[in-house]
PDB file of C-alpha atoms in Angstrom:
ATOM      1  CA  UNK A 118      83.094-192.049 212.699  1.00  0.00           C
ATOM      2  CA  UNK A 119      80.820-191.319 209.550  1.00  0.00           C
ATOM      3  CA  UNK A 120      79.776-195.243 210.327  1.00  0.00           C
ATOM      4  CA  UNK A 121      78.529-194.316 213.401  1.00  0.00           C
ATOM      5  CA  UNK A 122      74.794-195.444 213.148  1.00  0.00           C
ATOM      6  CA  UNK A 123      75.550-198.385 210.364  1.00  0.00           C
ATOM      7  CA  UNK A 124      79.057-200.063 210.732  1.00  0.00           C
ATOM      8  CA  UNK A 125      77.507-203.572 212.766  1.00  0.00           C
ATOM      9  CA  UNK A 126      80.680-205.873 211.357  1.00  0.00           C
ATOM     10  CA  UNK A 127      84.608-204.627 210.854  1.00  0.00           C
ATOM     11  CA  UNK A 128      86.786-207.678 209.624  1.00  0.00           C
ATOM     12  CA  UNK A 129      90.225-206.311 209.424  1.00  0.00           C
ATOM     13  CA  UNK A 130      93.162-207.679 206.175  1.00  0.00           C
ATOM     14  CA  UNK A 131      95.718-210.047 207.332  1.00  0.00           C
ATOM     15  CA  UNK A 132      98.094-207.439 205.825  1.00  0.00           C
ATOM     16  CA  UNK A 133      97.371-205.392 208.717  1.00  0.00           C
ATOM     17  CA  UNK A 134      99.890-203.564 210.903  1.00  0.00           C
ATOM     18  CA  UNK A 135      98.661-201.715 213.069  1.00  0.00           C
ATOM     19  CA  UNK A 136      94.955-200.401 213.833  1.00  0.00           C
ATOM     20  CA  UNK A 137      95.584-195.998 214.106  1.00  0.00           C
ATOM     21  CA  UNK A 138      94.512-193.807 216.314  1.00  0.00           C
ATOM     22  CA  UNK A 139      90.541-192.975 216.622  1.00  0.00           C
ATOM     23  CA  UNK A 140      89.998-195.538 213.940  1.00  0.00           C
ATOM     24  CA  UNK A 141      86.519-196.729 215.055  1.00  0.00           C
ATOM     25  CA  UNK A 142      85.752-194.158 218.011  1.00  0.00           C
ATOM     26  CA  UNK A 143      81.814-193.658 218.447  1.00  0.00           C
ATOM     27  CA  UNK A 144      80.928-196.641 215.844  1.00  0.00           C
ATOM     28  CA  UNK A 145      78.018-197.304 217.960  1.00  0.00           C
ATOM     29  CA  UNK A 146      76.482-200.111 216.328  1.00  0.00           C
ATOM     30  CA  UNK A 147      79.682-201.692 216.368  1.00  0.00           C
ATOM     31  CA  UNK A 148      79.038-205.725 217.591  1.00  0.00           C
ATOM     32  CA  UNK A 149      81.768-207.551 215.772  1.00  0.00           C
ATOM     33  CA  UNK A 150      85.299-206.771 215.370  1.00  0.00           C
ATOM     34  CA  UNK A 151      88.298-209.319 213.845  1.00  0.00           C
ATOM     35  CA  UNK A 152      91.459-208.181 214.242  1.00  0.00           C
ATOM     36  CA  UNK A 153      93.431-210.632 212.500  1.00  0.00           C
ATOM     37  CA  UNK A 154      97.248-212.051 214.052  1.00  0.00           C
ATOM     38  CA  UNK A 155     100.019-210.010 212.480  1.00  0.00           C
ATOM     39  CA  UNK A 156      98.591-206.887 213.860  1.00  0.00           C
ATOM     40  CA  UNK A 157     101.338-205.799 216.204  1.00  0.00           C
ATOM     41  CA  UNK A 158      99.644-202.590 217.904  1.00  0.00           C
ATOM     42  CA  UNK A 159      96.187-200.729 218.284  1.00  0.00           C
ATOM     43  CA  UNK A 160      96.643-197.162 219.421  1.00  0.00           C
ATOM     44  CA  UNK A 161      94.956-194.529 221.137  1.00  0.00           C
ATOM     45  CA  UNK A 162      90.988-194.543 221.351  1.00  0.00           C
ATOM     46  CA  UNK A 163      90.840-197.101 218.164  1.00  0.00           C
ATOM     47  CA  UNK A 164      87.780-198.472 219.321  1.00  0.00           C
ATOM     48  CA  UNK A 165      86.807-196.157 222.327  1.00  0.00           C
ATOM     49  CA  UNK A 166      82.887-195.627 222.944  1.00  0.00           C
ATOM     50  CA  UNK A 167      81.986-198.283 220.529  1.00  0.00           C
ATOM     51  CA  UNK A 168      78.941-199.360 222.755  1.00  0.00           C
ATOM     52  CA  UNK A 169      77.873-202.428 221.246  1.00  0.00           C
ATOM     53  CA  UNK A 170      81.284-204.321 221.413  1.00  0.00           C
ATOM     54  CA  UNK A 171      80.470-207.595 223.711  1.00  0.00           C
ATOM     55  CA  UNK A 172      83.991-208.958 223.662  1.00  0.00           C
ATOM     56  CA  UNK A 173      87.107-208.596 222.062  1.00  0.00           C
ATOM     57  CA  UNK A 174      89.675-211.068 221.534  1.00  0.00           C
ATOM     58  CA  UNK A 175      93.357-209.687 220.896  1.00  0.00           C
ATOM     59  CA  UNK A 176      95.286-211.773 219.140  1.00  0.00           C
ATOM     60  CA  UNK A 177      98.845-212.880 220.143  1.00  0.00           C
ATOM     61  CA  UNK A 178     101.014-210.676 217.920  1.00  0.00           C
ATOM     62  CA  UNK A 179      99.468-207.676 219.466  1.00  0.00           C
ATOM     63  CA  UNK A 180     102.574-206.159 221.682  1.00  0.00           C
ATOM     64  CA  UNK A 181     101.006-202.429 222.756  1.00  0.00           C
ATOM     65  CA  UNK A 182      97.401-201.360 223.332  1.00  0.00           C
ATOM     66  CA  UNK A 183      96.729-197.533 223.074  1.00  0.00           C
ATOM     67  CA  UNK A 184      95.666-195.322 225.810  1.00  0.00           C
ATOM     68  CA  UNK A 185      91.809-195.469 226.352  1.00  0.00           C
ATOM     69  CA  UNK A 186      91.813-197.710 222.996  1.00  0.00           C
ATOM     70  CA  UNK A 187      88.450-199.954 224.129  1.00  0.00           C
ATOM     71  CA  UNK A 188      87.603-197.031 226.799  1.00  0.00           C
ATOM     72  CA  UNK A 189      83.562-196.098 226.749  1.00  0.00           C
ATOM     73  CA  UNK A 190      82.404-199.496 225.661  1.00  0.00           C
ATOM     74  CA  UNK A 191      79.354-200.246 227.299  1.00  0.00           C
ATOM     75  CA  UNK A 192      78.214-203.885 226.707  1.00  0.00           C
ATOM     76  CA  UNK A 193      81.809-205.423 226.736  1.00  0.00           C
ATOM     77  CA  UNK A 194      81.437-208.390 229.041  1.00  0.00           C
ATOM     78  CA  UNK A 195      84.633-210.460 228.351  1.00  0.00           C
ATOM     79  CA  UNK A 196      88.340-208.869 227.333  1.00  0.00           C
ATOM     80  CA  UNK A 197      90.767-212.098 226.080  1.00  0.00           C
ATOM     81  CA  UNK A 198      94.732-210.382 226.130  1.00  0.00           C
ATOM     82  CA  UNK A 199      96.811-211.881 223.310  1.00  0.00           C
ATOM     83  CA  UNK A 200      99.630-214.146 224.815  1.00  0.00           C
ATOM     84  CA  UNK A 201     102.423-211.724 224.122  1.00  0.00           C
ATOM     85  CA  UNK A 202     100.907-208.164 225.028  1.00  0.00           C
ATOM     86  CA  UNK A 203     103.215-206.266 226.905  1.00  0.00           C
ATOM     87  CA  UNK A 204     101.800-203.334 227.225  1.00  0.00           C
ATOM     88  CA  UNK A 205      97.854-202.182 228.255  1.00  0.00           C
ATOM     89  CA  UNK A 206      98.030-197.744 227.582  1.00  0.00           C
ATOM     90  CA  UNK A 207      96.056-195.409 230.465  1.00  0.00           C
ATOM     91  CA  UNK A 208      92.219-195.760 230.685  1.00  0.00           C
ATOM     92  CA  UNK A 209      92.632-198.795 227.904  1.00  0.00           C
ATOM     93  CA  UNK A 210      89.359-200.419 228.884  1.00  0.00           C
ATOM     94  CA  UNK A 211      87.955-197.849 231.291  1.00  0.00           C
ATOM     95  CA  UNK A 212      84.005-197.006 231.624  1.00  0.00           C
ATOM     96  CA  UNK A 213      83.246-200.830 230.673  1.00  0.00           C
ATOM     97  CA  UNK A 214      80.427-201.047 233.276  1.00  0.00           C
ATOM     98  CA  UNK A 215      79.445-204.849 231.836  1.00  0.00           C
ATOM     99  CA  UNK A 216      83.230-205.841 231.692  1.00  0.00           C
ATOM    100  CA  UNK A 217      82.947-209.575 234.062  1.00  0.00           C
ATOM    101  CA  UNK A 218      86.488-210.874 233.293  1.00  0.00           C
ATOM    102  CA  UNK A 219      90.163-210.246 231.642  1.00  0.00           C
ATOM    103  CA  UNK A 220      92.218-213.067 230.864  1.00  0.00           C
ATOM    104  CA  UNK A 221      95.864-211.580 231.156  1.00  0.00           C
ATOM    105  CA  UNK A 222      98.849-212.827 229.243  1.00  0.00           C
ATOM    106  CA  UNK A 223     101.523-214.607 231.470  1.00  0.00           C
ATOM    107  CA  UNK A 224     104.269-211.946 229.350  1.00  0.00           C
ATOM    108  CA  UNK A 225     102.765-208.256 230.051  1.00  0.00           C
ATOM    109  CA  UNK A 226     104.478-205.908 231.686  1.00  0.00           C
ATOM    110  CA  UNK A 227     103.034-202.817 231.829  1.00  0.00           C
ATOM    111  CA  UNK A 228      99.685-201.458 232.920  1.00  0.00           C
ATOM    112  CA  UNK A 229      98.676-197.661 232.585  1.00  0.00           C
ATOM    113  CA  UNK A 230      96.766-195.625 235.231  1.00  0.00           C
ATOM    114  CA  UNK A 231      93.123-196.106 235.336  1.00  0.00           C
ATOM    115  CA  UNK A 232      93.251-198.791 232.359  1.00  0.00           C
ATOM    116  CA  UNK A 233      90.211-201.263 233.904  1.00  0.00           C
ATOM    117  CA  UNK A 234      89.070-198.383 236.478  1.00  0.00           C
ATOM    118  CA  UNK A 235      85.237-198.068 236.556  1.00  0.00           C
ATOM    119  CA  UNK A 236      84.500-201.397 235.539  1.00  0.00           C
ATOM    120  CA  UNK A 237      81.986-202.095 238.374  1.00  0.00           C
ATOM    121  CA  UNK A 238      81.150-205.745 237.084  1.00  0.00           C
ATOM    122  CA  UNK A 239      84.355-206.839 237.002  1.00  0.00           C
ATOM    123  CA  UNK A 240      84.288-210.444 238.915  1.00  0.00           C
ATOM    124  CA  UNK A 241      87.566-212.684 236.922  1.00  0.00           C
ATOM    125  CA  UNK A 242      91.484-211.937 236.458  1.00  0.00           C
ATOM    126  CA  UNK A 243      92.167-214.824 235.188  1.00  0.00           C
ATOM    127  CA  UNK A 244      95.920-215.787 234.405  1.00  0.00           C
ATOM    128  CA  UNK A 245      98.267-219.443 234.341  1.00  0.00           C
ATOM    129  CA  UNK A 246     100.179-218.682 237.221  1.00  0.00           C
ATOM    130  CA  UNK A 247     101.354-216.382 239.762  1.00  0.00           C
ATOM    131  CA  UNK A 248     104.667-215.251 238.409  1.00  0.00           C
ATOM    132  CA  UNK A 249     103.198-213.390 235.377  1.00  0.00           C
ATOM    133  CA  UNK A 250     101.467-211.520 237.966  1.00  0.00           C
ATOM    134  CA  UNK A 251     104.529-210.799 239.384  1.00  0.00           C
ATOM    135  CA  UNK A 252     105.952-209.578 236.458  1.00  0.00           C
ATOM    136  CA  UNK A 253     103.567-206.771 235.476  1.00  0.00           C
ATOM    137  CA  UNK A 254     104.644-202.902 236.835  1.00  0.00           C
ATOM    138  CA  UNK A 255     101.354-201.031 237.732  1.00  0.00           C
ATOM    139  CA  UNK A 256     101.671-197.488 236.991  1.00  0.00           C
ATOM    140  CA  UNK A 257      99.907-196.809 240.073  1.00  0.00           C
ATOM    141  CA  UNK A 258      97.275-198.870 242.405  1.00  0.00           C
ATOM    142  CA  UNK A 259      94.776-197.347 239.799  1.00  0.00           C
ATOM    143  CA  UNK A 260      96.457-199.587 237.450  1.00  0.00           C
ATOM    144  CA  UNK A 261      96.099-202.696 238.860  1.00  0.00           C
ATOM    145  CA  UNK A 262      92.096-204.155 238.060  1.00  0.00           C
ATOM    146  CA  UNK A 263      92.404-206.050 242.027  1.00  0.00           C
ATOM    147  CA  UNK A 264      92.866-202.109 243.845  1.00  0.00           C
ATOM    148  CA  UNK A 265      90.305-200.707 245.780  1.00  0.00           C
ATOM    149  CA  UNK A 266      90.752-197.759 243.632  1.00  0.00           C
ATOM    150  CA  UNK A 267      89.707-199.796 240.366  1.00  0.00           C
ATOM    151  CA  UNK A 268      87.186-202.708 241.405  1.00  0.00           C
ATOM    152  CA  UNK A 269      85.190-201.573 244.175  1.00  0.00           C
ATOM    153  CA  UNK A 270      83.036-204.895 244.749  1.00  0.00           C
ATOM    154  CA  UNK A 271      86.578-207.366 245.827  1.00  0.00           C
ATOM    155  CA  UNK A 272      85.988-208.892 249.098  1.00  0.00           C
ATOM    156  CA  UNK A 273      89.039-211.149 249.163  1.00  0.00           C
ATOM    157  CA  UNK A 274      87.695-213.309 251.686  1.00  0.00           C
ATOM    158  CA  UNK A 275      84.730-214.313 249.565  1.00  0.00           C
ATOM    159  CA  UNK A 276      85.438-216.141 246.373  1.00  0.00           C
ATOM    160  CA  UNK A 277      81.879-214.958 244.424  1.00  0.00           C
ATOM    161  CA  UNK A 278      83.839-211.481 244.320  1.00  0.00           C
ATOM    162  CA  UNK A 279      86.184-210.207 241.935  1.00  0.00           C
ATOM    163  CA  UNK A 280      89.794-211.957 242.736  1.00  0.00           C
ATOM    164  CA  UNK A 281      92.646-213.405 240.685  1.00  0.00           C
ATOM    165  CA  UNK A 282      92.006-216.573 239.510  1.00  0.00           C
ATOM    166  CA  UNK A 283      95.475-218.735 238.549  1.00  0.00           C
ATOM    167  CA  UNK A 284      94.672-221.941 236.445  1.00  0.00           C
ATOM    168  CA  UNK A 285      90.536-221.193 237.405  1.00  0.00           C
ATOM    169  CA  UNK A 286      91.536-221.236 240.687  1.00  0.00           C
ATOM    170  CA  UNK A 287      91.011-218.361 243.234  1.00  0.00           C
ATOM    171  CA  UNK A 288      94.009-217.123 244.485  1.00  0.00           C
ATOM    172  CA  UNK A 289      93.878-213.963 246.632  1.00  0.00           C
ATOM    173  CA  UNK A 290      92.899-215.230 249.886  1.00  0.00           C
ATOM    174  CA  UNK A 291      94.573-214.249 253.058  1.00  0.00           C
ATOM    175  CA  UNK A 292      97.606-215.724 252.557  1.00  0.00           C
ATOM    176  CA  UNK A 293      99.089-216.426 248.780  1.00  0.00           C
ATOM    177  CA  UNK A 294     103.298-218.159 247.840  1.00  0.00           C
ATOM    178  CA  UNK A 295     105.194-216.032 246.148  1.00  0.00           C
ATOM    179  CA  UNK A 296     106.601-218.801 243.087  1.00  0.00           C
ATOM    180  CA  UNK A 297     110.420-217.996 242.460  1.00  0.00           C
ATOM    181  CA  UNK A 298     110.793-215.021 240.306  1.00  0.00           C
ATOM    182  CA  UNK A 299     113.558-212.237 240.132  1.00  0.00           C
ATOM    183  CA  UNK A 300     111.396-209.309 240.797  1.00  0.00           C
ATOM    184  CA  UNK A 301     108.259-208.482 241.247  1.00  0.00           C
ATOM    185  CA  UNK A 302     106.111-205.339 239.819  1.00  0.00           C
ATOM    186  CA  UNK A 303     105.121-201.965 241.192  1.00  0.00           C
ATOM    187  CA  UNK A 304     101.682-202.132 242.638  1.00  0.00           C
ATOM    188  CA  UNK A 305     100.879-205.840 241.818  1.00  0.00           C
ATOM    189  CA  UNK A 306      99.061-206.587 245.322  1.00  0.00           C
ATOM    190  CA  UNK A 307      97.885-203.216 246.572  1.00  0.00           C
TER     191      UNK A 307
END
């Protein structure tokens, strides 16, 4: 990025489709980003490394996010998934070490490998309810932000640790009810 040192502040058009690949990789003064609804897809490594980035908010008419798209940003602390996100590319928001909580959409349905792995301050995945847990396919238990493999702090039998949290309330004790659903994902409670 030729903006790496000076770009602080990216509001995107509402005529937006689509943010391409690498768009903002290594804008490390990067704070503020608005991506505005009607933006259907950001693609691979968009904003990846931007260091500054403290949260992003995707909107709801964002369907696909990129492989390592927010991968490599350092100060993210929140991560708010628009409501009808379906899919969350490989590494996607990887090597976030500040990242404390995702809000996932009740609609997604696929995760990539490694796409919240080393995210060592993860604490919240926060959803409505159980059976758009159910719903997501993990590529692998890499994939899924509760694995050993991803957040390595979860201690489900204390609730200050990382957990899924339905409705604000902690759900992955020792014993959790399925809710009536039709199938459920690969890898969603490893």
């Amino acid at each position: 990025c030729g903006f790496s040192s000076s770009l602080v502040s990216v509001t995107l058009p509402s005529t937006l489709d689509y943010i391409g690949g690498y768009q903002f990789k290594n804008c490390y003064a990067l704070k503020n980003v608005v991506i505005p609804e009607g933006v259907d897809s950001i693609q691979v490594g968009a904003f990846e490394s931007c260091s500054k980035l403290k949260e992003i908010t995707i909107p709801d008419s964002v369907e696909t996010i990129g492989n390592y798209a927010f991968s490599g940003c350092d100060s993210f602390e929140l991560v708010v998934l628009g409501a009808n996100l379906q899919t969350v590319g490989e590494g996607a928001f990887s090597s976030n070490p500040k990242l404390e909580r995702i809000d996932f959409p009740q609609n997604m349905k696929n995760v990539g490998s490694k796409a919240f792995s080393n995210n060592a301050e993860l604490k919240v995945i926060a959803l409505d309810d159980l059976a758009g847990w159910c719903g997501i396919s993990f590529a692998d238990e890499t994939a899924n932000p509760l694995s050993n493999g991803t957040v390595d702090n979860i201690d489900p039998l204390n609730i200050e640790s990382a957990g899924l949290y339905i409705n604000g309330e902690e759900k992955m004790k020792k014993e959790i009810v399925i809710p009536d659903v039709t199938a459920i994902g690969s890898y969603t409670f490893c």
